[in-house]
PDB file of C-alpha atoms in Angstrom:
ATOM      1  CA  MET Q   1       9.687 -22.656   2.127  1.00 83.00           C
ATOM      2  CA  GLY Q   2      11.042 -19.393   0.275  1.00 89.00           C
ATOM      3  CA  THR Q   3       8.533 -17.123  -0.704  1.00 97.00           C
ATOM      4  CA  VAL Q   4       6.912 -16.881  -4.505  1.00 98.00           C
ATOM      5  CA  VAL Q   5       7.373 -13.659  -5.995  1.00 98.00           C
ATOM      6  CA  MET Q   6       5.799 -12.741  -9.413  1.00 98.00           C
ATOM      7  CA  HIS Q   7       7.805 -10.092 -11.387  1.00 98.00           C
ATOM      8  CA  ASN Q   8       8.238  -8.456 -14.246  1.00 98.00           C
ATOM      9  CA  VAL Q   9       9.119  -4.741 -15.500  1.00 98.00           C
ATOM     10  CA  ALA Q  10       5.901  -3.112 -17.050  1.00 98.00           C
ATOM     11  CA  SER Q  11       4.519  -0.433 -18.695  1.00 98.00           C
ATOM     12  CA  VAL Q  12       2.119   2.118 -16.640  1.00 98.00           C
ATOM     13  CA  ASP Q  13      -0.947   0.365 -18.473  1.00 98.00           C
ATOM     14  CA  GLY Q  14      -0.024  -2.877 -17.676  1.00 98.00           C
ATOM     15  CA  PHE Q  15       2.208  -4.762 -20.493  1.00 98.00           C
ATOM     16  CA  ILE Q  16       5.453  -6.455 -20.405  1.00 98.00           C
ATOM     17  CA  ALA Q  17       5.653  -6.709 -24.085  1.00 97.00           C
ATOM     18  CA  ASP Q  18       3.771  -5.260 -27.368  1.00 96.00           C
ATOM     19  CA  ARG Q  19       1.888  -7.844 -29.496  1.00 94.00           C
ATOM     20  CA  ASN Q  20       5.357  -9.339 -31.184  1.00 95.00           C
ATOM     21  CA  ASP Q  21       7.301  -9.761 -28.103  1.00 95.00           C
ATOM     22  CA  ASP Q  22       8.952  -6.534 -28.130  1.00 96.00           C
ATOM     23  CA  VAL Q  23       9.740  -4.831 -24.992  1.00 96.00           C
ATOM     24  CA  GLY Q  24      10.559  -1.636 -26.673  1.00 96.00           C
ATOM     25  CA  PRO Q  25      11.681   0.819 -24.068  1.00 97.00           C
ATOM     26  CA  LEU Q  26      10.584  -1.263 -20.739  1.00 98.00           C
ATOM     27  CA  HIS Q  27      14.709  -2.402 -20.124  1.00 96.00           C
ATOM     28  CA  GLU Q  28      16.426   1.035 -21.044  1.00 96.00           C
ATOM     29  CA  TRP Q  29      16.402   2.500 -17.332  1.00 97.00           C
ATOM     30  CA  TYR Q  30      19.070  -0.951 -16.800  1.00 95.00           C
ATOM     31  CA  PHE Q  31      21.637   0.988 -18.904  1.00 94.00           C
ATOM     32  CA  SER Q  32      21.083   4.319 -18.451  1.00 92.00           C
ATOM     33  CA  GLY Q  33      22.231   5.309 -14.713  1.00 94.00           C
ATOM     34  CA  ASP Q  34      25.650   5.599 -13.029  1.00 93.00           C
ATOM     35  CA  THR Q  35      25.802   2.625 -10.928  1.00 94.00           C
ATOM     36  CA  PRO Q  36      26.694  -0.949 -11.955  1.00 93.00           C
ATOM     37  CA  ILE Q  37      23.878  -3.643 -10.518  1.00 90.00           C
ATOM     38  CA  THR Q  38      26.809  -5.868  -9.764  1.00 79.00           C
ATOM     39  CA  ASP Q  39      30.533  -5.642  -9.117  1.00 68.00           C
ATOM     40  CA  GLY Q  40      32.153  -7.748 -11.664  1.00 57.00           C
ATOM     41  CA  ASP Q  41      31.167  -9.082 -15.483  1.00 48.00           C
ATOM     42  CA  ASP Q  42      27.204  -8.688 -16.009  1.00 49.00           C
ATOM     43  CA  ALA Q  43      27.475  -9.659 -19.606  1.00 45.00           C
ATOM     44  CA  GLY Q  44      25.553 -12.370 -18.858  1.00 45.00           C
ATOM     45  CA  PHE Q  45      22.394 -10.413 -17.310  1.00 48.00           C
ATOM     46  CA  ASP Q  46      22.223  -8.657 -20.693  1.00 45.00           C
ATOM     47  CA  HIS Q  47      19.957  -9.601 -23.525  1.00 43.00           C
ATOM     48  CA  SER Q  48      19.826  -6.336 -25.574  1.00 40.00           C
ATOM     49  CA  GLY Q  49      22.491  -7.758 -27.751  1.00 39.00           C
ATOM     50  CA  ALA Q  50      24.365  -4.287 -27.222  1.00 39.00           C
ATOM     51  CA  GLY Q  51      26.733  -6.122 -24.918  1.00 41.00           C
ATOM     52  CA  ALA Q  52      26.485  -2.548 -22.441  1.00 52.00           C
ATOM     53  CA  ARG Q  53      26.509  -3.403 -18.466  1.00 82.00           C
ATOM     54  CA  PHE Q  54      23.743  -2.459 -16.568  1.00 91.00           C
ATOM     55  CA  ARG Q  55      23.724   0.757 -15.045  1.00 93.00           C
ATOM     56  CA  VAL Q  56      20.983   1.893 -12.833  1.00 96.00           C
ATOM     57  CA  SER Q  57      20.192   5.168 -10.447  1.00 96.00           C
ATOM     58  CA  ARG Q  58      21.845   3.972  -6.995  1.00 94.00           C
ATOM     59  CA  ALA Q  59      18.365   3.574  -5.546  1.00 94.00           C
ATOM     60  CA  SER Q  60      17.760   0.924  -8.307  1.00 97.00           C
ATOM     61  CA  ALA Q  61      20.918  -0.590  -7.822  1.00 95.00           C
ATOM     62  CA  GLU Q  62      20.288  -1.533  -4.522  1.00 95.00           C
ATOM     63  CA  TYR Q  63      16.706  -2.659  -4.768  1.00 96.00           C
ATOM     64  CA  VAL Q  64      17.653  -5.064  -7.790  1.00 96.00           C
ATOM     65  CA  ARG Q  65      20.971  -6.288  -6.065  1.00 95.00           C
ATOM     66  CA  SER Q  66      19.226  -7.242  -3.103  1.00 96.00           C
ATOM     67  CA  THR Q  67      16.636  -9.089  -5.334  1.00 96.00           C
ATOM     68  CA  TRP Q  68      18.540 -10.953  -7.126  1.00 95.00           C
ATOM     69  CA  ASP Q  69      20.769 -12.094  -4.494  1.00 95.00           C
ATOM     70  CA  SER Q  70      17.427 -13.331  -3.389  1.00 97.00           C
ATOM     71  CA  ILE Q  71      16.512 -15.573  -5.722  1.00 98.00           C
ATOM     72  CA  GLY Q  72      17.204 -19.573  -5.896  1.00 98.00           C
ATOM     73  CA  THR Q  73      14.684 -20.483  -8.786  1.00 98.00           C
ATOM     74  CA  ILE Q  74      13.228 -19.092 -11.681  1.00 98.00           C
ATOM     75  CA  VAL Q  75       9.651 -20.162 -12.960  1.00 98.00           C
ATOM     76  CA  MET Q  76       9.114 -19.742 -16.431  1.00 98.00           C
ATOM     77  CA  GLY Q  77       6.514 -20.361 -19.415  1.00 97.00           C
ATOM     78  CA  ARG Q  78       7.701 -22.078 -22.621  1.00 97.00           C
ATOM     79  CA  ARG Q  79       6.783 -18.889 -24.130  1.00 95.00           C
ATOM     80  CA  LEU Q  80       9.620 -16.961 -22.890  1.00 96.00           C
ATOM     81  CA  PHE Q  81      11.806 -20.471 -22.223  1.00 97.00           C
ATOM     82  CA  ASP Q  82      11.560 -20.506 -26.047  1.00 96.00           C
ATOM     83  CA  LEU Q  83      11.900 -16.486 -27.064  1.00 95.00           C
ATOM     84  CA  VAL Q  84      15.540 -17.016 -25.268  1.00 95.00           C
ATOM     85  CA  ASP Q  85      16.439 -20.150 -25.869  1.00 96.00           C
ATOM     86  CA  GLY Q  86      16.104 -20.403 -22.056  1.00 96.00           C
ATOM     87  CA  TRP Q  87      19.337 -18.498 -21.735  1.00 96.00           C
ATOM     88  CA  GLU Q  88      21.636 -21.002 -23.172  1.00 96.00           C
ATOM     89  CA  GLY Q  89      21.050 -22.668 -19.673  1.00 96.00           C
ATOM     90  CA  HIS Q  90      22.310 -19.961 -17.966  1.00 96.00           C
ATOM     91  CA  PRO Q  91      19.595 -18.339 -15.939  1.00 95.00           C
ATOM     92  CA  PRO Q  92      20.225 -14.563 -15.350  1.00 92.00           C
ATOM     93  CA  VAL Q  93      19.483 -14.933 -11.309  1.00 94.00           C
ATOM     94  CA  GLY Q  94      19.014 -17.877  -9.480  1.00 96.00           C
ATOM     95  CA  ASP Q  95      20.723 -21.466  -9.541  1.00 97.00           C
ATOM     96  CA  HIS Q  96      17.446 -23.408 -11.057  1.00 98.00           C
ATOM     97  CA  VAL Q  97      14.610 -22.762 -13.666  1.00 98.00           C
ATOM     98  CA  VAL Q  98      11.055 -24.609 -13.532  1.00 98.00           C
ATOM     99  CA  VAL Q  99       9.555 -24.169 -17.319  1.00 98.00           C
ATOM    100  CA  VAL Q 100       5.440 -24.658 -16.863  1.00 98.00           C
ATOM    101  CA  SER Q 101       5.391 -26.718 -20.647  1.00 97.00           C
ATOM    102  CA  HIS Q 102       3.217 -29.461 -22.057  1.00 95.00           C
ATOM    103  CA  ARG Q 103       5.922 -30.266 -23.779  1.00 95.00           C
ATOM    104  CA  PRO Q 104       9.300 -31.716 -22.869  1.00 94.00           C
ATOM    105  CA  LYS Q 105      12.854 -29.957 -22.569  1.00 95.00           C
ATOM    106  CA  PRO Q 106      13.957 -30.127 -25.921  1.00 95.00           C
ATOM    107  CA  GLU Q 107      16.675 -33.208 -26.729  1.00 95.00           C
ATOM    108  CA  GLY Q 108      19.638 -32.981 -26.386  1.00 95.00           C
ATOM    109  CA  TRP Q 109      19.375 -28.946 -24.683  1.00 97.00           C
ATOM    110  CA  HIS Q 110      22.092 -28.204 -21.831  1.00 97.00           C
ATOM    111  CA  PRO Q 111      21.825 -31.622 -20.193  1.00 95.00           C
ATOM    112  CA  GLU Q 112      24.138 -30.074 -17.596  1.00 96.00           C
ATOM    113  CA  ALA Q 113      21.403 -27.088 -16.554  1.00 97.00           C
ATOM    114  CA  SER Q 114      19.001 -27.431 -13.832  1.00 97.00           C
ATOM    115  CA  TYR Q 115      16.187 -27.210 -15.744  1.00 98.00           C
ATOM    116  CA  HIS Q 116      12.942 -28.495 -15.271  1.00 97.00           C
ATOM    117  CA  PHE Q 117       9.977 -29.212 -17.022  1.00 98.00           C
ATOM    118  CA  VAL Q 118       6.210 -29.436 -15.344  1.00 97.00           C
ATOM    119  CA  ASP Q 119       2.808 -29.219 -16.999  1.00 95.00           C
ATOM    120  CA  ASP Q 120       1.093 -28.156 -13.774  1.00 95.00           C
ATOM    121  CA  VAL Q 121       1.321 -24.945 -12.303  1.00 97.00           C
ATOM    122  CA  LYS Q 122       1.397 -26.151  -8.432  1.00 97.00           C
ATOM    123  CA  ALA Q 123       3.393 -28.560  -9.469  1.00 97.00           C
ATOM    124  CA  ALA Q 124       5.799 -26.282 -11.097  1.00 98.00           C
ATOM    125  CA  ILE Q 125       5.362 -24.000  -7.685  1.00 98.00           C
ATOM    126  CA  ASP Q 126       6.161 -27.119  -5.514  1.00 97.00           C
ATOM    127  CA  LYS Q 127       9.642 -28.063  -7.528  1.00 98.00           C
ATOM    128  CA  ALA Q 128      10.565 -24.588  -7.552  1.00 98.00           C
ATOM    129  CA  GLN Q 129       9.970 -24.437  -3.637  1.00 97.00           C
ATOM    130  CA  GLU Q 130      11.902 -27.688  -3.175  1.00 97.00           C
ATOM    131  CA  LEU Q 131      14.698 -26.737  -5.282  1.00 98.00           C
ATOM    132  CA  ALA Q 132      14.994 -23.136  -4.200  1.00 98.00           C
ATOM    133  CA  GLY Q 133      14.843 -24.055  -0.112  1.00 97.00           C
ATOM    134  CA  GLU Q 134      14.804 -20.652   1.773  1.00 97.00           C
ATOM    135  CA  ARG Q 135      15.483 -18.638  -0.533  1.00 98.00           C
ATOM    136  CA  VAL Q 136      12.930 -16.818  -3.288  1.00 98.00           C
ATOM    137  CA  VAL Q 137      10.800 -18.480  -6.340  1.00 98.00           C
ATOM    138  CA  ALA Q 138      10.535 -15.544  -8.717  1.00 98.00           C
ATOM    139  CA  VAL Q 139       7.541 -15.886 -11.199  1.00 98.00           C
ATOM    140  CA  ASN Q 140       7.799 -14.471 -14.531  1.00 98.00           C
ATOM    141  CA  ALA Q 141       4.476 -12.223 -15.178  1.00 98.00           C
ATOM    142  CA  GLY Q 142       2.728 -13.231 -18.068  1.00 97.00           C
ATOM    143  CA  ASP Q 143       0.217 -15.959 -18.847  1.00 96.00           C
ATOM    144  CA  VAL Q 144       1.525 -17.966 -16.653  1.00 96.00           C
ATOM    145  CA  GLY Q 145       2.436 -16.013 -13.467  1.00 97.00           C
ATOM    146  CA  GLY Q 146      -1.317 -15.190 -14.393  1.00 97.00           C
ATOM    147  CA  GLN Q 147      -2.584 -18.816 -13.712  1.00 97.00           C
ATOM    148  CA  ILE Q 148      -0.324 -19.667 -10.707  1.00 97.00           C
ATOM    149  CA  LEU Q 149      -1.895 -16.111  -9.293  1.00 97.00           C
ATOM    150  CA  ALA Q 150      -4.924 -17.456  -9.715  1.00 96.00           C
ATOM    151  CA  ALA Q 151      -4.278 -20.750  -8.305  1.00 96.00           C
ATOM    152  CA  GLY Q 152      -3.545 -18.870  -4.762  1.00 96.00           C
ATOM    153  CA  LEU Q 153       0.736 -19.588  -4.944  1.00 97.00           C
ATOM    154  CA  ILE Q 154       1.640 -16.245  -5.546  1.00 98.00           C
ATOM    155  CA  ASP Q 155       3.069 -14.361  -2.099  1.00 98.00           C
ATOM    156  CA  GLU Q 156       4.126 -11.358  -3.283  1.00 98.00           C
ATOM    157  CA  VAL Q 157       3.508  -8.950  -6.648  1.00 98.00           C
ATOM    158  CA  ALA Q 158       6.480  -7.059  -7.690  1.00 98.00           C
ATOM    159  CA  MET Q 159       6.534  -4.769 -10.772  1.00 98.00           C
ATOM    160  CA  ASP Q 160       9.260  -2.335 -11.713  1.00 98.00           C
ATOM    161  CA  VAL Q 161       6.734   0.328 -13.554  1.00 98.00           C
ATOM    162  CA  VAL Q 162       8.822   2.334 -16.449  1.00 98.00           C
ATOM    163  CA  PRO Q 163       6.773   5.337 -17.555  1.00 98.00           C
ATOM    164  CA  VAL Q 164       5.567   4.501 -21.136  1.00 98.00           C
ATOM    165  CA  VAL Q 165       2.030   3.618 -22.304  1.00 98.00           C
ATOM    166  CA  PHE Q 166       1.701   0.458 -24.552  1.00 98.00           C
ATOM    167  CA  GLY Q 167      -1.979   0.491 -25.801  1.00 97.00           C
ATOM    168  CA  SER Q 168      -1.768  -3.071 -26.013  1.00 97.00           C
ATOM    169  CA  GLY Q 169       0.225  -6.120 -26.017  1.00 97.00           C
ATOM    170  CA  ARG Q 170       1.611  -9.112 -23.482  1.00 97.00           C
ATOM    171  CA  ARG Q 171      -0.437  -8.204 -20.110  1.00 98.00           C
ATOM    172  CA  TYR Q 172       1.630  -8.433 -16.752  1.00 98.00           C
ATOM    173  CA  PHE Q 173      -1.211 -10.857 -15.509  1.00 97.00           C
ATOM    174  CA  GLY Q 174      -1.608 -12.313 -18.710  1.00 96.00           C
ATOM    175  CA  ASN Q 175      -5.637 -13.629 -19.049  1.00 93.00           C
ATOM    176  CA  ILE Q 176      -6.544 -14.018 -15.547  1.00 92.00           C
ATOM    177  CA  ASP Q 177     -10.346 -12.916 -15.556  1.00 88.00           C
ATOM    178  CA  ARG Q 178     -11.380 -12.347 -12.029  1.00 91.00           C
ATOM    179  CA  GLN Q 179     -10.579  -9.638  -8.886  1.00 93.00           C
ATOM    180  CA  HIS Q 180      -7.550 -10.569  -6.604  1.00 94.00           C
ATOM    181  CA  LEU Q 181      -6.690  -8.031  -3.862  1.00 96.00           C
ATOM    182  CA  LEU Q 182      -3.364  -6.999  -2.783  1.00 97.00           C
ATOM    183  CA  GLU Q 183      -2.082  -4.891   0.596  1.00 97.00           C
ATOM    184  CA  ASP Q 184      -0.683  -1.606   0.652  1.00 98.00           C
ATOM    185  CA  PRO Q 185       2.666  -1.831  -1.447  1.00 98.00           C
ATOM    186  CA  HIS Q 186       5.396  -2.364   1.238  1.00 98.00           C
ATOM    187  CA  VAL Q 187       8.096  -1.582  -1.391  1.00 98.00           C
ATOM    188  CA  VAL Q 188       7.993   1.970  -3.051  1.00 98.00           C
ATOM    189  CA  ILE Q 189      11.414   3.165  -4.535  1.00 98.00           C
ATOM    190  CA  PRO Q 190      11.706   5.966  -7.226  1.00 97.00           C
ATOM    191  CA  GLY Q 191      14.541   5.130 -10.032  1.00 96.00           C
ATOM    192  CA  ASP Q 192      15.523   7.019 -13.091  1.00 96.00           C
ATOM    193  CA  ARG Q 193      12.869   6.010 -15.206  1.00 97.00           C
ATOM    194  CA  VAL Q 194      11.520   3.200 -13.009  1.00 98.00           C
ATOM    195  CA  LEU Q 195       9.118   2.771 -10.116  1.00 98.00           C
ATOM    196  CA  HIS Q 196       9.753   0.148  -7.847  1.00 98.00           C
ATOM    197  CA  LEU Q 197       6.584  -1.572  -6.425  1.00 98.00           C
ATOM    198  CA  ARG Q 198       5.907  -4.704  -4.350  1.00 98.00           C
ATOM    199  CA  TYR Q 199       2.748  -5.762  -2.925  1.00 98.00           C
ATOM    200  CA  LYS Q 200       2.410  -8.607  -0.440  1.00 98.00           C
ATOM    201  CA  VAL Q 201      -1.168 -10.915  -1.845  1.00 98.00           C
ATOM    202  CA  ARG Q 202      -3.839 -10.806   0.325  1.00 95.00           C
ATOM    203  CA  ARG Q 203      -4.928 -14.309   1.335  1.00 81.00           C
ATOM    204  CA  THR Q 204      -8.603 -14.510   1.946  1.00 70.00           C
ATOM    205  CA  ALA Q 205     -10.235 -17.558   4.158  1.00 54.00           C
ATOM    206  CA  THR Q 206     -10.049 -20.156   1.353  1.00 48.00           C
ATOM    207  CA  GLY Q 207      -6.264 -18.779   0.792  1.00 47.00           C
ATOM    208  CA  ARG Q 208      -2.951 -20.590   0.283  1.00 50.00           C
TER     209      ARG Q 208
END
C-alpha cells in the first residue's frame, strides 16, 4: 500500500485558514516565482480566481512537482468539499477522492467523477489505499486530518510553512487533544516565501 501523507500549507503558528476559511497570503508563494510547476496548462490547479499559472522558486517547483506526481487519492472532509464544490469533479492531483462525511454525495453531482463518500476515518483510509494502489494517499490537514492522525493512520506529515502569523483560525491538526511524536524532518527545503517540511510519524508499540 502507498504512504498516507497529511499535508497542507500553514502559517508559522499552525493555521491553514482564518475563521472564515480565508487562506489570506498562504498561497501567494504559488505565484511569486519564475519556475512553472507543470509544463502544460495548470489552470485547473488555480483556485485563486486570478487565472494565473503556478510559478514558484526552482527548489519549490522540483519538490511540489514530484509530490503531485506521486499522489493517487485525496482524502478530504465535507467542509472543504463544500467550500470548493469538490473541484467540480476534477481533483487538482491524483485520480480519486474520498470524502469523510455523514452525508452522501449530492444527488446528481458529477456521477462520472471517482469521488467516494465514507462516514468513518478508518474506512476512508482503507478505501483511499485501495484506490491509490502503490501511490500516495494525500490527506488534507484540518479536523478530519487530525482525526486520522489520532487514529494512527498517518505515515507522514508534510507542511508548506509560510512566514505569516494568523493568531487564530482553522488549525492544521484540527482539535487533536494529545501528543503525537514525529521523527526528525527528512525533507527541509527552503523556497521563496515558503519552507517545505516533511516528517515521518513515530510509531509506538501500539501504533499501526
